[in-house]
């Protein structure tokens, strides 16, 4: 997001930090959405959604205002979760919980998978 700009940015691009290639929206991995320009506050918000992210990465957003480039970098941190359960024997019923802590964002999806990577369906 850029705010306090006197004029609307003429360009907004995203790059994976450390590269010089602009990210293309709609390729199945990346989706870029940019809100409408708010001239009263000089604000423009651009959002990058990344599908299938598997490693922590940083992304940089570039705004071009009056031939000046202003940038901001966002870290996408991938967390690894490990569930520790109680040893079971065949036929036992298990109550399994998984807790995510120290995350600065709320998960948008929670999926359970078995050891083969297949989705576990509630009640099945």
mmCIF file of C-alpha atoms in Angstrom:
data_model
loop_
_atom_site.group_PDB
_atom_site.id
_atom_site.type_symbol
_atom_site.label_atom_id
_atom_site.label_comp_id
_atom_site.label_asym_id
_atom_site.label_seq_id
_atom_site.Cartn_x
_atom_site.Cartn_y
_atom_site.Cartn_z
ATOM 1 C CA UNK A 1 0.000 0.000 0.000
ATOM 2 C CA UNK A 2 1.142 3.480 -0.790
ATOM 3 C CA UNK A 3 -0.507 6.436 0.932
ATOM 4 C CA UNK A 4 -0.031 10.170 0.865
ATOM 5 C CA UNK A 5 0.854 10.196 -2.840
ATOM 6 C CA UNK A 6 -0.021 13.419 -4.673
ATOM 7 C CA UNK A 7 -0.935 11.540 -7.850
ATOM 8 C CA UNK A 8 -2.059 8.034 -8.725
ATOM 9 C CA UNK A 9 0.860 5.644 -9.360
ATOM 10 C CA UNK A 10 1.392 5.051 -13.080
ATOM 11 C CA UNK A 11 2.493 1.451 -12.498
ATOM 12 C CA UNK A 12 2.348 -1.218 -9.804
ATOM 13 C CA UNK A 13 4.450 -4.377 -10.092
ATOM 14 C CA UNK A 14 5.448 -7.265 -7.837
ATOM 15 C CA UNK A 15 8.684 -9.264 -7.856
ATOM 16 C CA UNK A 16 10.051 -12.087 -5.795
ATOM 17 C CA UNK A 17 12.795 -10.389 -3.796
ATOM 18 C CA UNK A 18 16.196 -10.936 -5.371
ATOM 19 C CA UNK A 19 14.831 -11.282 -8.899
ATOM 20 C CA UNK A 20 14.225 -8.697 -11.582
ATOM 21 C CA UNK A 21 11.273 -10.409 -13.253
ATOM 22 C CA UNK A 22 7.787 -8.977 -12.733
ATOM 23 C CA UNK A 23 5.239 -11.455 -11.420
ATOM 24 C CA UNK A 24 2.399 -12.185 -13.846
ATOM 25 C CA UNK A 25 -1.085 -12.404 -12.376
ATOM 26 C CA UNK A 26 -3.428 -15.214 -13.360
ATOM 27 C CA UNK A 27 -0.839 -17.868 -14.197
ATOM 28 C CA UNK A 28 -2.268 -20.284 -11.627
ATOM 29 C CA UNK A 29 0.346 -19.406 -9.014
ATOM 30 C CA UNK A 30 -0.020 -15.650 -8.607
ATOM 31 C CA UNK A 31 -3.045 -13.382 -8.410
ATOM 32 C CA UNK A 32 -2.562 -9.632 -8.131
ATOM 33 C CA UNK A 33 -5.464 -7.360 -7.224
ATOM 34 C CA UNK A 34 -5.243 -3.611 -6.884
ATOM 35 C CA UNK A 35 -7.934 -1.556 -5.186
ATOM 36 C CA UNK A 36 -9.313 1.647 -6.666
ATOM 37 C CA UNK A 37 -7.185 4.792 -6.255
ATOM 38 C CA UNK A 38 -8.327 6.913 -3.299
ATOM 39 C CA UNK A 39 -7.380 10.431 -4.347
ATOM 40 C CA UNK A 40 -8.498 12.041 -1.075
ATOM 41 C CA UNK A 41 -5.842 10.119 0.902
ATOM 42 C CA UNK A 42 -3.432 9.380 -1.937
ATOM 43 C CA UNK A 43 -3.796 5.676 -1.232
ATOM 44 C CA UNK A 44 -3.464 2.657 -3.515
ATOM 45 C CA UNK A 45 -3.482 -0.902 -2.159
ATOM 46 C CA UNK A 46 -2.122 -3.813 -4.188
ATOM 47 C CA UNK A 47 -2.432 -7.419 -2.973
ATOM 48 C CA UNK A 48 -0.480 -10.491 -4.084
ATOM 49 C CA UNK A 49 -1.921 -13.977 -3.498
ATOM 50 C CA UNK A 50 0.454 -16.919 -3.952
ATOM 51 C CA UNK A 51 -0.949 -20.436 -4.426
ATOM 52 C CA UNK A 52 1.029 -23.486 -3.366
ATOM 53 C CA UNK A 53 3.760 -21.640 -1.518
ATOM 54 C CA UNK A 54 6.131 -24.188 0.026
ATOM 55 C CA UNK A 55 9.105 -22.162 1.225
ATOM 56 C CA UNK A 56 9.523 -18.850 3.005
ATOM 57 C CA UNK A 57 9.985 -16.089 0.444
ATOM 58 C CA UNK A 58 9.964 -12.303 0.307
ATOM 59 C CA UNK A 59 8.021 -10.294 -2.262
ATOM 60 C CA UNK A 60 8.532 -6.640 -3.182
ATOM 61 C CA UNK A 61 5.822 -4.332 -4.489
ATOM 62 C CA UNK A 62 6.921 -1.388 -6.646
ATOM 63 C CA UNK A 63 4.819 1.750 -7.161
ATOM 64 C CA UNK A 64 5.867 4.290 -9.802
ATOM 65 C CA UNK A 65 4.808 7.859 -8.887
ATOM 66 C CA UNK A 66 5.991 10.799 -11.027
ATOM 67 C CA UNK A 67 8.869 8.690 -12.410
ATOM 68 C CA UNK A 68 9.972 7.787 -8.867
ATOM 69 C CA UNK A 69 9.864 4.159 -7.731
ATOM 70 C CA UNK A 70 8.689 3.458 -4.191
ATOM 71 C CA UNK A 71 8.834 -0.097 -2.891
ATOM 72 C CA UNK A 72 7.869 -2.199 0.069
ATOM 73 C CA UNK A 73 8.868 -5.762 0.894
ATOM 74 C CA UNK A 74 6.661 -8.396 2.506
ATOM 75 C CA UNK A 75 7.941 -11.656 3.998
ATOM 76 C CA UNK A 76 5.857 -14.764 3.387
ATOM 77 C CA UNK A 77 6.915 -17.154 6.116
ATOM 78 C CA UNK A 78 5.951 -20.805 5.714
ATOM 79 C CA UNK A 79 5.392 -22.603 8.988
ATOM 80 C CA UNK A 80 5.892 -26.321 9.458
ATOM 81 C CA UNK A 81 3.488 -28.004 11.848
ATOM 82 C CA UNK A 82 4.176 -31.229 13.656
ATOM 83 C CA UNK A 83 1.400 -32.987 15.519
ATOM 84 C CA UNK A 84 2.499 -35.210 18.375
ATOM 85 C CA UNK A 85 0.019 -37.919 19.234
ATOM 86 C CA UNK A 86 -0.386 -40.736 21.702
ATOM 87 C CA UNK A 87 0.758 -44.202 20.592
ATOM 88 C CA UNK A 88 -2.255 -46.245 19.461
ATOM 89 C CA UNK A 89 -2.977 -49.852 18.738
ATOM 90 C CA UNK A 90 -5.175 -51.147 15.918
ATOM 91 C CA UNK A 91 -8.820 -50.361 16.550
ATOM 92 C CA UNK A 92 -8.207 -47.526 19.027
ATOM 93 C CA UNK A 93 -10.062 -44.231 18.662
ATOM 94 C CA UNK A 94 -7.870 -41.180 18.591
ATOM 95 C CA UNK A 95 -8.599 -37.530 19.256
ATOM 96 C CA UNK A 96 -5.951 -35.558 17.408
ATOM 97 C CA UNK A 97 -5.451 -31.828 17.720
ATOM 98 C CA UNK A 98 -3.152 -29.456 15.954
ATOM 99 C CA UNK A 99 -2.391 -25.961 17.236
ATOM 100 C CA UNK A 100 -0.836 -23.114 15.278
ATOM 101 C CA UNK A 101 0.843 -20.544 17.496
ATOM 102 C CA UNK A 102 2.845 -17.374 16.935
ATOM 103 C CA UNK A 103 1.259 -16.705 13.549
ATOM 104 C CA UNK A 104 0.523 -13.088 12.696
ATOM 105 C CA UNK A 105 -2.340 -14.041 10.366
ATOM 106 C CA UNK A 106 -5.399 -16.238 10.704
ATOM 107 C CA UNK A 107 -5.339 -19.364 8.512
ATOM 108 C CA UNK A 108 -7.676 -19.207 5.524
ATOM 109 C CA UNK A 109 -7.899 -22.982 5.237
ATOM 110 C CA UNK A 110 -7.270 -25.969 7.495
ATOM 111 C CA UNK A 111 -6.789 -29.362 5.866
ATOM 112 C CA UNK A 112 -6.001 -32.702 7.452
ATOM 113 C CA UNK A 113 -4.191 -35.351 5.371
ATOM 114 C CA UNK A 114 -3.288 -38.971 6.040
ATOM 115 C CA UNK A 115 0.208 -40.428 5.659
ATOM 116 C CA UNK A 116 -0.415 -40.907 1.917
ATOM 117 C CA UNK A 117 -1.280 -37.233 1.448
ATOM 118 C CA UNK A 118 -4.999 -37.896 0.936
ATOM 119 C CA UNK A 119 -7.485 -35.500 2.486
ATOM 120 C CA UNK A 120 -9.165 -36.713 5.674
ATOM 121 C CA UNK A 121 -12.913 -36.128 5.437
ATOM 122 C CA UNK A 122 -14.907 -35.559 8.617
ATOM 123 C CA UNK A 123 -17.315 -38.403 9.380
ATOM 124 C CA UNK A 124 -15.931 -40.693 6.684
#
